[in-house]
Amino acid sequence: MTTRDVPLGTVQIGICSGHVNYPLYIRSVPTQGELKFHYTVHTSLDVVEEKISGVGKALGDQRELYLGLLYPTEDYKVYGYVTNSKVKFVIVVDSSNTSLRDNEIRSMFRKLHNSFTDVMCNPFYNPGDPIQSKAFDSIVSAMMVQAC
Amino acid sequence: MSRQSNRATDSKKMNSELFTLTYGALVTQLCKDYENDEEVNKQLDKMGYNIGVRLIEDFLARSSVGRCHDFRETADVIAKVAFKMYLGITPSVTNWSPAGDEFSLILESNPLVDFVELPDNHSNLVYSNLLCGVLRGALEMVQMAVDVRFAQDTLRGDNVTEIRMKFIKRIEENMPAGDE
Amino acid sequence: MEWRRSYGRAPKMIYLEANFVQFKEELLPKEGNKALLTFPFLHIYWTDCCDTEVYKASVKEDMQRWQGVLRLHGSVDWLIVVVESDNKKKNKTNILPRTSIVDKIRNDFCNKQSDRCVALSDPLKESSRSQESWSSFLTKLRTLLLMSFTRNLGRFEDEMRTLREKRTEPGWSFCDYFMVQEELAFVFEMLQQFEDALVQYDELDALFTQYVLNFGAGDGANWLGSFCQPVRSWNGLLLRRPIDMEKRDLIQRGEASLLDLRSYLFSRQCTLLIFLQRPWEVTARALELLHNCVQELRLLEVSVVSGALDCWVFLSCLEVLHRIEGCCDRSQLEANFSHTVGLWTYATEKLKSLGDLCGLVSENGPNSEDLNKTVDLLAGLGAERPETANSLQSPYKKLKEALSSVEAFEKHYLELSHAAMEMYRAIGRLRSARLVGKSLAEFYMRKGDPQSAENFLLDSLKSYVSESWSLPLTHTRKQIAECQKQLQKMDEYPSHISDHIYLQTSALLASDANLSDEERKHFCQEILTFASQTAESKGQQKDPCVALSMSSFTQLHELRFRPASALVHVGAVLQLELHLCSLMPVPVRVEQLAASVHFAGEQPGTTAQKRAAQNPDGTVTFPAASPVSASPALELCEIQEHSPSDNALNTAGVVCKNMHLLMRRHDSTTSLDTPITAPSALAMDDGAQMLKAHDVTLLPGNNSIVFTAPSQKPGTYTLRQLCATVGRVQFVLPHIYPVVQYEVYSQEPQLTIQPLTENLLAGLPQQVKFTILTGHYTVKKGDALQLSNTDSMPVLHSSKCTARILSSTGELVGESALSIQSSEKVTSISLPLTPPYHTLEFLLDVLCHIPSSPARVESEHLTNGQISHRARSRARFNSGMAIIDQKVVFSQQCVFSVWELRWSGVPPVSLQCVFLASFAPADAPDTALKPYSYEFAVERVSTLYSVRAEIRPAAGEQHCRTGTLCRLEVSLTRLTEPNDTDRSDEEFSETEGLRTSRLMYEVIDNHSNWAVCGKSSGVVSMPVAAMATHKVQMEIMPLFAGQLPFPNIRVFKYLPHHASVVIQPDTDSCLENDSLSVLDKALEDQADTASLRSRGSVQSLGEQQPRGVPMPKRQAFGPGQVFNGTQGRQVLVLPGTDHHVLEVNVT
Amino acid sequence: MTVHNLYIFDRNGSCLHYSEWNRKKQAGISKDETSRYKLHYYETPTGIKLVMNTDLGVPNCRDTLQQIYSTLYVEYIVKNPLCVLGETLQSDLFNSKLDSFIRALPFFSVRAA
């Protein structure tokens, strides 16, 4: 279901590598808001790190990769997910987009994680580089389209 | 005997990811060491050859397959027995040349290339060239000189992977080294 | 009292307050009563009647009436209390009637529920009875009360649920329902069940939200209409009252706006949460609420005055914060910044946008329409609420003040943003802090205060650089450029610095792929215009040049040496080609591109490690500048200094090749933005050597520039820096890394002489090759090569002799004839003109002969002495002894002397010889001659036997086949009549009067092409007569197809253990095998004949051997004594029909 | 019944392995046996040749040889990267395995019992 006056595809996905937080992959549709979105994702890393450390203290090793809603802003909802290798996934959803509940986001992250793993398995991809894989691209865009 | 050998094949299970990754690491390392793709292809073929000459023994030991009477039989054995045994796939044998000395193996899936995406700067790399080497080496051990090459490759955007094999000649029993 | 409820809800301690009212019928609850409190729950009938008659007469029916009324109102909660007083009991002695009263009532009214009737004895009397009657009464009272309460509550909840079920029906109104459920909440609150109360509100909240969402999805409920009315007042949340009655009334009347409802709901939730001591949940919920409201208003398309929401949010944020601060102390707050900071920033943002709206941020204050807006907004705030009226820090006052004037606004805004930043810093959310800082910077820029802005920008830039977030990076940098331009205008710094900074930034931007072409061109132009304007126009004397880091201008991709070796001799041309990739969007004309070269004198040892960086094909590829330029690993290399005289090691040490580079890293940490003090850096590097190229135009993308490197002085040249000059701007690559070096060497002329054959033979003329490396020397006209002759090796004058002149790379330059004059002392060869570093080679004929000089006696004697030691040789002593006396021996020269031996008698089997020479180094002839001796033996060789063999296929076959038996026929032939000299080493035995010598033959096949079946060896006795032949036959089987070589056939002398023992040649094979087995073993562990021979020879002195088991021995023939005709022969074998098992029958 | 010796030849006919059993006296053929014996021969398509000499009592040994090839030669020689193919087999593991295999054969016995 798509809600009224939600511009199609205001889902945005960012992936940041391990401890250094380089952006490995950033994708946002539509592209006009891109800059703002970059800022948002970058800032959200703060919360991610906070949560990682926090979670680490709380639950020890049996960790939940999904960090849930990082922080709401007036027009975005920012969700986070971090792998055990400290690769951070961030999904930003237009807060007027009510079709995406926690579970949808969760499964989106899981899907992302899987295809990300495949990318890592590509022997020609050396970890740390920005992701250029076409396969990954297509998966992501498919995800975004059906998300909105 | 053959029963026992079959058990042997079944018992040997290996994680395909590990296998694929290992091969991937190998190829990429080669790419780093020799800049140009042609050289890498050559190396892969060479390695494959060395594997082939040993693998054939294992193959014969496990599958109680005897000498083939003609090239067609060879083709079938390769596709139905050998590939199944070692890669768990059975490519289809097609495109026989009228002379019957050349055919294609069509692999609908190639376990070597899971996850692999060729970067643009490796357009000439024949990623799975190892297979050619293996086939060449193995057949040479059973007195068949063949020419093996990849005609199509899904990695390069073709929709199937095709290995082309051409029979060159029958290798005579080598002269034993003369006295002194 | 404890409260147990149905549905297994946990028992809770609650506090229930009740008071007695006199029974009135109208107080009883009517039908459809919505209220849950304030109506009688339990009805009690008091009577003190103790007389049956009275009871029967009046009390009974009164009770009945009462009961009737109750039943009418469906109230089942009643109790009858019978008060007994003892004074009446006095006159009645029998206790029957009294008891009967209670009993009567019991079975009259409470037929099943006997507990509905209690007897209460006189409270005024102190007696145990009265005591416990009271207590029982009270407990009963309590339980009944509670029962009825529970019942009512249950009923209420059911009603509420049914009401909720109705919500889809048209008439349904949210507000009504709201009131109902809130009633429940109130009850819980009264019972101090705040959790449950909160749940009620949350349910309402969720319900409402759902409605709004559905509305958004298209299906709006009509009652929502009231909430869609335009927002008129936006005086934020109010959290100071337990219940905000005005708003409640609004809701009750169905006139509440969305904000009203939300605010009310939240204020209630807030109150409860604070009761529950969960303040941080309040803040979290607050933020959520605010965002949510904004969204909902959008969703419902409620018309709002622009800025009104901002006000509302701002006020609300502050209100919440105040409330929280109200209820917890400083330390708690600081510990929980992470919860509050969100609100702070939100407030800040809102205030900022308000400021923009009301034109309070622009340099020239608000204009009239801005002021109008402000007024409207303030109007919307309405009057300040009484609660906050007297507190001077109230949000209301803040907002009013902030909007009042530019200065006030600035003050408040800065206050807020700094507060937010501080908190972020405190909880380590640096990125967020920087983001706030950035918006602060934007604010400053708007205020025209670039200085304050710059720091914030640079700070955040740093983080983006370090984490390589390109887009924010670009954006921020653009802002920086902007503010630096302003700084440039106002001369804060000395202008060359500010210029420098600005240009650096714009260079970076010009090369930034994230920008559009126009922008890039613009920044590029900025640089070019600056470059073009002359120093004077800027009116500054000091260093007009501005040096920028080249990395932003061009990138050095590759450097190629020609020749690839990067090693040339002095004066030769060495070209090196730079591959530069220009990052500029437009072609840039560079007046001069210069590479500074560091020169170091000849240093053996360094040359080796230089090759490390350079590929064999003479190219050096430079790693593309990675986003995070980790400072390069220090590059150590070993330096060895050898003393020029003898090449001994003087000093060895480890040197850091790229120290200059590491050091620089230190002093300028952020090489990207801060000015590198490059102008001087370029000047240094003992600036003598420079590679220059003038007027190069760098097109966008790849360019290649060719330099010719200086090569005057021999030594190592290291490229250090690269500098492109565009007008007043210099782009400097402060250090070229990896290290690039080339070498220049010089070389002395050299002459080498080499015979063409590896040895010079005495006596015959041979050619010797002369090679001259001119080195740095140029062979001029008239230069000649002089050779001093030796009479042992004169240079023969050859008629024509041409020299070939080769260049250093080895291609033929020219040929020219040589003229050779030779006197008896010297030969002089006039050389053709040859440029330096060429080779000149020609051939000369020489003859080396051994001058005959009289044999000197003592030396001869000495030699004789030597020889006499060699016993058993029949050599004549002075047989052709030659004493050679060579004057000078060149290196690599061979001297040959030829002898001929003549035999006067029968030649010995082997003649031992010794060669003696005495020698001394040519430079010190007087020192005593050192002797040199070499022993060798001259062996006599004569063939005694020949061996032939044939392999015939099995009968009926005309070819041998694998796996089939074939017949091997071996024939041994004695060639010569043995003469007595051989007796020593050949055994003869007399059998039947003819002399035979016994031979042992053996067939083995090391290559195992053949399986030898059965007997593989045997002994034959050869008659001692020339051409005597012996044939042996055996069966062998080829294991392979093809041309198989014959198996090995060996022949040995066979020495029986005792000559006297007669052994028939044709004895059964057992004995032979028996004996042979030994030999076989010998064969297996030492296959080569040599060892066998030695073994044989040992045994040949059998006499010394202790008399143990008599053992036959075999002895190999000397080399050449047996001719084996089978060697190298092959026979064709066809592949057999493969049957795998075959039976072999050997006899 | 007994096994005399076993040869393994490679495709070029060079002998990779030779081992023998039940032979007191080493010679072309041991003396205390009758000189009649059986030669079993097995060749793989790759030209590996196994030759085993037994006495006449031993039945067809093709399977035995095939087994030696598949379970010993392939497993311990071919699959051992350190064993260079076409050279004499130095693998002690192989030798011991082979020995125990042969000794385990039903028709292997030290003396004609």
mmCIF file of N, CA and C in Angstrom, chain A residues 1-5 14-16 19-24 26 34-35 37-47 49-50 69-76 94-98 101, chain C residues 210 213 215-218 287-288 291 294-295 298-299 301 310 313 338 346 349-350 427-433 435 438 463-464 466-473 475-476 479 627-628:
data_model
loop_
_atom_site.group_PDB
_atom_site.id
_atom_site.type_symbol
_atom_site.label_atom_id
_atom_site.label_comp_id
_atom_site.label_asym_id
_atom_site.label_seq_id
_atom_site.Cartn_x
_atom_site.Cartn_y
_atom_site.Cartn_z
ATOM 1 N N MET A 1 0.849 -1.202 0.000
ATOM 2 C CA MET A 1 0.000 0.000 0.000
ATOM 3 C C MET A 1 0.876 1.241 0.000
ATOM 4 N N THR A 2 0.541 2.173 -0.832
ATOM 5 C CA THR A 2 1.315 3.430 -0.810
ATOM 6 C C THR A 2 0.407 4.537 -0.274
ATOM 7 N N THR A 3 0.953 5.324 0.585
ATOM 8 C CA THR A 3 0.115 6.365 1.195
ATOM 9 C C THR A 3 0.129 7.603 0.318
ATOM 10 N N ARG A 4 -0.823 8.439 0.529
ATOM 11 C CA ARG A 4 -0.901 9.668 -0.275
ATOM 12 C C ARG A 4 0.328 10.534 -0.011
ATOM 13 N N ASP A 5 0.555 11.402 -0.893
ATOM 14 C CA ASP A 5 1.619 12.416 -0.840
ATOM 15 C C ASP A 5 2.911 11.908 -0.188
ATOM 16 N N GLY A 14 22.258 3.360 3.329
ATOM 17 C CA GLY A 14 23.689 3.638 3.396
ATOM 18 C C GLY A 14 24.378 2.489 4.092
ATOM 19 N N ILE A 15 25.550 2.173 3.604
ATOM 20 C CA ILE A 15 26.327 1.140 4.280
ATOM 21 C C ILE A 15 27.686 1.718 4.599
ATOM 22 N N CYS A 16 28.132 1.545 5.808
ATOM 23 C CA CYS A 16 29.438 2.092 6.171
ATOM 24 C C CYS A 16 30.311 0.969 6.667
ATOM 25 N N HIS A 19 35.284 -0.072 11.304
ATOM 26 C CA HIS A 19 35.557 0.863 12.391
ATOM 27 C C HIS A 19 35.843 2.251 11.851
ATOM 28 N N VAL A 20 36.138 2.319 10.539
ATOM 29 C CA VAL A 20 36.573 3.607 9.985
ATOM 30 C C VAL A 20 35.405 4.405 9.450
ATOM 31 N N ASN A 21 34.263 3.745 9.258
ATOM 32 C CA ASN A 21 33.055 4.450 8.829
ATOM 33 C C ASN A 21 33.163 5.121 7.477
ATOM 34 N N TYR A 22 33.959 4.521 6.559
ATOM 35 C CA TYR A 22 33.840 5.032 5.189
ATOM 36 C C TYR A 22 32.485 4.622 4.663
ATOM 37 N N PRO A 23 31.901 5.453 3.841
ATOM 38 C CA PRO A 23 30.701 4.965 3.153
ATOM 39 C C PRO A 23 31.105 3.939 2.123
ATOM 40 N N LEU A 24 30.532 2.750 2.234
ATOM 41 C CA LEU A 24 30.815 1.726 1.220
ATOM 42 C C LEU A 24 29.816 1.832 0.086
ATOM 43 N N ILE A 26 26.141 4.107 -0.873
ATOM 44 C CA ILE A 26 25.029 4.982 -0.514
ATOM 45 C C ILE A 26 24.102 5.090 -1.699
ATOM 46 N N GLU A 34 19.668 14.238 -1.793
ATOM 47 C CA GLU A 34 20.805 13.374 -1.491
ATOM 48 C C GLU A 34 21.718 13.965 -0.423
ATOM 49 N N LEU A 35 22.092 15.223 -0.640
ATOM 50 C CA LEU A 35 23.072 15.817 0.266
ATOM 51 C C LEU A 35 22.587 15.721 1.714
ATOM 52 N N PHE A 37 20.514 13.852 2.922
ATOM 53 C CA PHE A 37 20.484 12.459 3.337
ATOM 54 C C PHE A 37 21.866 11.991 3.782
ATOM 55 N N HIS A 38 22.873 12.379 3.009
ATOM 56 C CA HIS A 38 24.228 11.997 3.400
ATOM 57 C C HIS A 38 24.523 12.490 4.810
ATOM 58 N N TYR A 39 24.163 13.742 5.038
ATOM 59 C CA TYR A 39 24.394 14.284 6.379
ATOM 60 C C TYR A 39 23.684 13.426 7.413
ATOM 61 N N THR A 40 22.424 13.116 7.107
ATOM 62 C CA THR A 40 21.647 12.353 8.087
ATOM 63 C C THR A 40 22.347 11.045 8.426
ATOM 64 N N VAL A 41 22.716 10.317 7.367
ATOM 65 C CA VAL A 41 23.328 9.010 7.607
ATOM 66 C C VAL A 41 24.608 9.173 8.417
ATOM 67 N N HIS A 42 25.407 10.137 7.994
ATOM 68 C CA HIS A 42 26.684 10.322 8.676
ATOM 69 C C HIS A 42 26.461 10.584 10.158
ATOM 70 N N THR A 43 25.480 11.445 10.435
ATOM 71 C CA THR A 43 25.214 11.759 11.839
ATOM 72 C C THR A 43 24.702 10.531 12.570
ATOM 73 N N SER A 44 23.900 9.767 11.856
ATOM 74 C CA SER A 44 23.279 8.613 12.531
ATOM 75 C C SER A 44 24.351 7.652 13.058
ATOM 76 N N LEU A 45 25.525 7.711 12.411
ATOM 77 C CA LEU A 45 26.588 6.811 12.877
ATOM 78 C C LEU A 45 26.847 7.019 14.367
ATOM 79 N N ASP A 46 26.716 8.264 14.795
ATOM 80 C CA ASP A 46 26.884 8.532 16.234
ATOM 81 C C ASP A 46 26.043 7.561 17.043
ATOM 82 N N VAL A 47 24.779 7.546 16.713
ATOM 83 C CA VAL A 47 23.858 6.741 17.507
ATOM 84 C C VAL A 47 24.215 5.267 17.365
ATOM 85 N N GLU A 49 27.055 3.914 16.849
ATOM 86 C CA GLU A 49 28.194 3.558 17.705
ATOM 87 C C GLU A 49 27.767 3.520 19.166
ATOM 88 N N GLU A 50 26.981 4.538 19.555
ATOM 89 C CA GLU A 50 26.489 4.558 20.920
ATOM 90 C C GLU A 50 25.800 3.226 21.233
ATOM 91 N N LEU A 69 15.048 1.657 15.574
ATOM 92 C CA LEU A 69 14.989 3.070 15.191
ATOM 93 C C LEU A 69 16.122 3.812 15.881
ATOM 94 N N LEU A 70 17.013 4.395 15.082
ATOM 95 C CA LEU A 70 18.151 5.104 15.689
ATOM 96 C C LEU A 70 17.659 6.409 16.289
ATOM 97 N N TYR A 71 17.119 7.248 15.437
ATOM 98 C CA TYR A 71 16.483 8.445 16.001
ATOM 99 C C TYR A 71 15.508 9.002 14.979
ATOM 100 N N PRO A 72 14.413 9.531 15.460
ATOM 101 C CA PRO A 72 13.463 10.113 14.534
ATOM 102 C C PRO A 72 13.790 11.591 14.316
ATOM 103 N N THR A 73 13.624 12.033 13.095
ATOM 104 C CA THR A 73 13.663 13.480 12.896
ATOM 105 C C THR A 73 12.286 13.862 12.389
ATOM 106 N N GLU A 74 12.110 15.142 12.137
ATOM 107 C CA GLU A 74 10.761 15.583 11.781
ATOM 108 C C GLU A 74 10.297 14.858 10.530
ATOM 109 N N ASP A 75 11.207 14.676 9.554
ATOM 110 C CA ASP A 75 10.720 14.073 8.303
ATOM 111 C C ASP A 75 11.391 12.745 7.945
ATOM 112 N N TYR A 76 12.319 12.279 8.778
ATOM 113 C CA TYR A 76 12.928 10.970 8.493
ATOM 114 C C TYR A 76 12.772 10.060 9.682
ATOM 115 N N ASP A 94 11.220 8.052 4.836
ATOM 116 C CA ASP A 94 10.423 9.254 5.013
ATOM 117 C C ASP A 94 9.387 8.985 6.093
ATOM 118 N N SER A 95 9.323 9.843 7.085
ATOM 119 C CA SER A 95 8.501 9.481 8.255
ATOM 120 C C SER A 95 7.023 9.477 7.900
ATOM 121 N N SER A 96 6.681 10.048 6.761
ATOM 122 C CA SER A 96 5.263 9.970 6.361
ATOM 123 C C SER A 96 4.982 8.619 5.724
ATOM 124 N N ASN A 97 6.039 7.842 5.507
ATOM 125 C CA ASN A 97 5.846 6.529 4.900
ATOM 126 C C ASN A 97 5.462 5.543 5.997
ATOM 127 N N THR A 98 4.174 5.286 6.106
ATOM 128 C CA THR A 98 3.700 4.472 7.239
ATOM 129 C C THR A 98 3.617 3.003 6.859
ATOM 130 N N ARG A 101 6.687 -1.045 8.661
ATOM 131 C CA ARG A 101 6.725 -1.248 10.106
ATOM 132 C C ARG A 101 8.056 -1.885 10.456
ATOM 133 N N GLN C 210 -4.226 5.751 14.810
ATOM 134 C CA GLN C 210 -4.697 4.852 13.769
ATOM 135 C C GLN C 210 -5.694 5.579 12.881
ATOM 136 N N LEU C 213 -4.014 7.885 10.538
ATOM 137 C CA LEU C 213 -3.342 7.155 9.458
ATOM 138 C C LEU C 213 -4.374 6.703 8.431
ATOM 139 N N PHE C 215 -7.124 7.955 7.813
ATOM 140 C CA PHE C 215 -7.520 9.153 7.084
ATOM 141 C C PHE C 215 -6.512 9.420 5.972
ATOM 142 N N GLY C 216 -5.266 9.357 6.367
ATOM 143 C CA GLY C 216 -4.216 9.535 5.361
ATOM 144 C C GLY C 216 -4.392 8.520 4.254
ATOM 145 N N ALA C 217 -4.746 7.305 4.634
ATOM 146 C CA ALA C 217 -4.894 6.245 3.636
ATOM 147 C C ALA C 217 -6.159 6.439 2.824
ATOM 148 N N GLY C 218 -7.008 7.359 3.222
ATOM 149 C CA GLY C 218 -8.164 7.658 2.368
ATOM 150 C C GLY C 218 -9.502 7.621 3.092
ATOM 151 N N LEU C 287 9.573 13.892 22.089
ATOM 152 C CA LEU C 287 10.145 14.098 20.759
ATOM 153 C C LEU C 287 9.264 13.415 19.717
ATOM 154 N N GLU C 288 8.919 12.180 20.046
ATOM 155 C CA GLU C 288 8.076 11.410 19.130
ATOM 156 C C GLU C 288 6.784 12.182 18.863
ATOM 157 N N HIS C 291 7.236 15.294 16.575
ATOM 158 C CA HIS C 291 7.376 14.897 15.160
ATOM 159 C C HIS C 291 6.034 14.426 14.636
ATOM 160 N N VAL C 294 3.519 17.136 13.887
ATOM 161 C CA VAL C 294 3.826 17.845 12.652
ATOM 162 C C VAL C 294 3.362 17.009 11.467
ATOM 163 N N GLN C 295 3.713 15.722 11.522
ATOM 164 C CA GLN C 295 3.304 14.831 10.432
ATOM 165 C C GLN C 295 1.783 14.823 10.289
ATOM 166 N N ARG C 298 0.275 17.699 8.701
ATOM 167 C CA ARG C 298 0.479 17.642 7.245
ATOM 168 C C ARG C 298 -0.525 16.674 6.638
ATOM 169 N N LEU C 299 -0.632 15.537 7.293
ATOM 170 C CA LEU C 299 -1.436 14.457 6.725
ATOM 171 C C LEU C 299 -2.890 14.901 6.620
ATOM 172 N N GLU C 301 -3.839 17.761 6.346
ATOM 173 C CA GLU C 301 -3.903 19.006 5.564
ATOM 174 C C GLU C 301 -4.570 20.117 6.360
ATOM 175 N N ASP C 310 6.400 25.855 14.303
ATOM 176 C CA ASP C 310 7.737 26.026 14.886
ATOM 177 C C ASP C 310 7.593 26.561 16.300
ATOM 178 N N VAL C 313 6.304 23.791 18.579
ATOM 179 C CA VAL C 313 7.331 22.793 18.878
ATOM 180 C C VAL C 313 8.349 23.391 19.845
ATOM 181 N N SER C 338 21.742 12.143 26.774
ATOM 182 C CA SER C 338 21.364 11.460 25.528
ATOM 183 C C SER C 338 19.843 11.512 25.341
ATOM 184 N N TYR C 346 16.176 19.998 18.601
ATOM 185 C CA TYR C 346 14.922 20.272 17.889
ATOM 186 C C TYR C 346 14.522 21.722 18.123
ATOM 187 N N GLU C 349 16.728 24.032 16.127
ATOM 188 C CA GLU C 349 16.344 24.089 14.705
ATOM 189 C C GLU C 349 15.141 25.003 14.541
ATOM 190 N N LYS C 350 14.152 24.763 15.390
ATOM 191 C CA LYS C 350 12.900 25.510 15.219
ATOM 192 C C LYS C 350 13.155 27.001 15.379
ATOM 193 N N ILE C 427 28.278 13.500 25.454
ATOM 194 C CA ILE C 427 27.935 12.079 25.303
ATOM 195 C C ILE C 427 28.636 11.478 24.096
ATOM 196 N N GLY C 428 29.608 12.215 23.555
ATOM 197 C CA GLY C 428 30.465 11.635 22.520
ATOM 198 C C GLY C 428 29.798 11.500 21.178
ATOM 199 N N ARG C 429 28.740 12.228 20.948
ATOM 200 C CA ARG C 429 28.163 12.210 19.599
ATOM 201 C C ARG C 429 28.769 13.369 18.812
ATOM 202 N N LEU C 430 30.038 13.138 18.385
ATOM 203 C CA LEU C 430 30.763 14.270 17.798
ATOM 204 C C LEU C 430 30.149 14.678 16.472
ATOM 205 N N ARG C 431 29.758 13.673 15.696
ATOM 206 C CA ARG C 431 29.231 14.031 14.367
ATOM 207 C C ARG C 431 28.025 14.948 14.516
ATOM 208 N N SER C 432 27.146 14.570 15.439
ATOM 209 C CA SER C 432 25.957 15.406 15.643
ATOM 210 C C SER C 432 26.385 16.798 16.063
ATOM 211 N N ALA C 433 27.341 16.823 16.990
ATOM 212 C CA ALA C 433 27.804 18.117 17.467
ATOM 213 C C ALA C 433 28.276 18.961 16.287
ATOM 214 N N LEU C 435 27.459 18.709 13.239
ATOM 215 C CA LEU C 435 26.352 19.128 12.373
ATOM 216 C C LEU C 435 25.722 20.394 12.927
ATOM 217 N N LYS C 438 27.839 23.143 12.132
ATOM 218 C CA LYS C 438 27.741 23.599 10.745
ATOM 219 C C LYS C 438 26.591 24.579 10.593
ATOM 220 N N SER C 463 36.246 15.940 9.876
ATOM 221 C CA SER C 463 35.651 14.612 10.106
ATOM 222 C C SER C 463 35.226 13.998 8.778
ATOM 223 N N TYR C 464 34.675 14.826 7.882
ATOM 224 C CA TYR C 464 34.247 14.252 6.597
ATOM 225 C C TYR C 464 35.458 13.748 5.834
ATOM 226 N N SER C 466 38.269 12.700 7.100
ATOM 227 C CA SER C 466 38.858 11.502 7.719
ATOM 228 C C SER C 466 37.993 10.280 7.439
ATOM 229 N N GLU C 467 36.690 10.494 7.273
ATOM 230 C CA GLU C 467 35.834 9.351 6.988
ATOM 231 C C GLU C 467 35.422 9.323 5.531
ATOM 232 N N SER C 468 36.025 10.225 4.776
ATOM 233 C CA SER C 468 35.858 10.275 3.318
ATOM 234 C C SER C 468 34.391 10.181 2.899
ATOM 235 N N TRP C 469 33.617 11.112 3.372
ATOM 236 C CA TRP C 469 32.244 11.238 2.897
ATOM 237 C C TRP C 469 32.235 12.337 1.848
ATOM 238 N N SER C 470 32.257 11.914 0.601
ATOM 239 C CA SER C 470 32.599 12.888 -0.445
ATOM 240 C C SER C 470 31.564 14.011 -0.539
ATOM 241 N N LEU C 471 30.283 13.636 -0.522
ATOM 242 C CA LEU C 471 29.294 14.685 -0.783
ATOM 243 C C LEU C 471 29.296 15.774 0.283
ATOM 244 N N PRO C 472 29.142 15.366 1.551
ATOM 245 C CA PRO C 472 29.226 16.400 2.584
ATOM 246 C C PRO C 472 30.543 17.159 2.492
ATOM 247 N N LEU C 473 31.601 16.418 2.182
ATOM 248 C CA LEU C 473 32.916 17.044 2.065
ATOM 249 C C LEU C 473 32.841 18.186 1.076
ATOM 250 N N HIS C 475 30.336 19.742 -0.175
ATOM 251 C CA HIS C 475 29.422 20.810 0.218
ATOM 252 C C HIS C 475 30.088 21.731 1.242
ATOM 253 N N THR C 476 30.630 21.099 2.276
ATOM 254 C CA THR C 476 31.260 21.893 3.328
ATOM 255 C C THR C 476 32.395 22.740 2.741
ATOM 256 N N GLN C 479 31.235 25.743 1.186
ATOM 257 C CA GLN C 479 30.940 26.786 2.181
ATOM 258 C C GLN C 479 32.240 27.439 2.635
ATOM 259 N N PRO C 627 41.997 8.347 -0.345
ATOM 260 C CA PRO C 627 41.264 9.370 0.420
ATOM 261 C C PRO C 627 41.887 9.628 1.791
ATOM 262 N N VAL C 628 42.226 8.546 2.475
ATOM 263 C CA VAL C 628 42.919 8.749 3.747
ATOM 264 C C VAL C 628 44.403 8.507 3.493
#
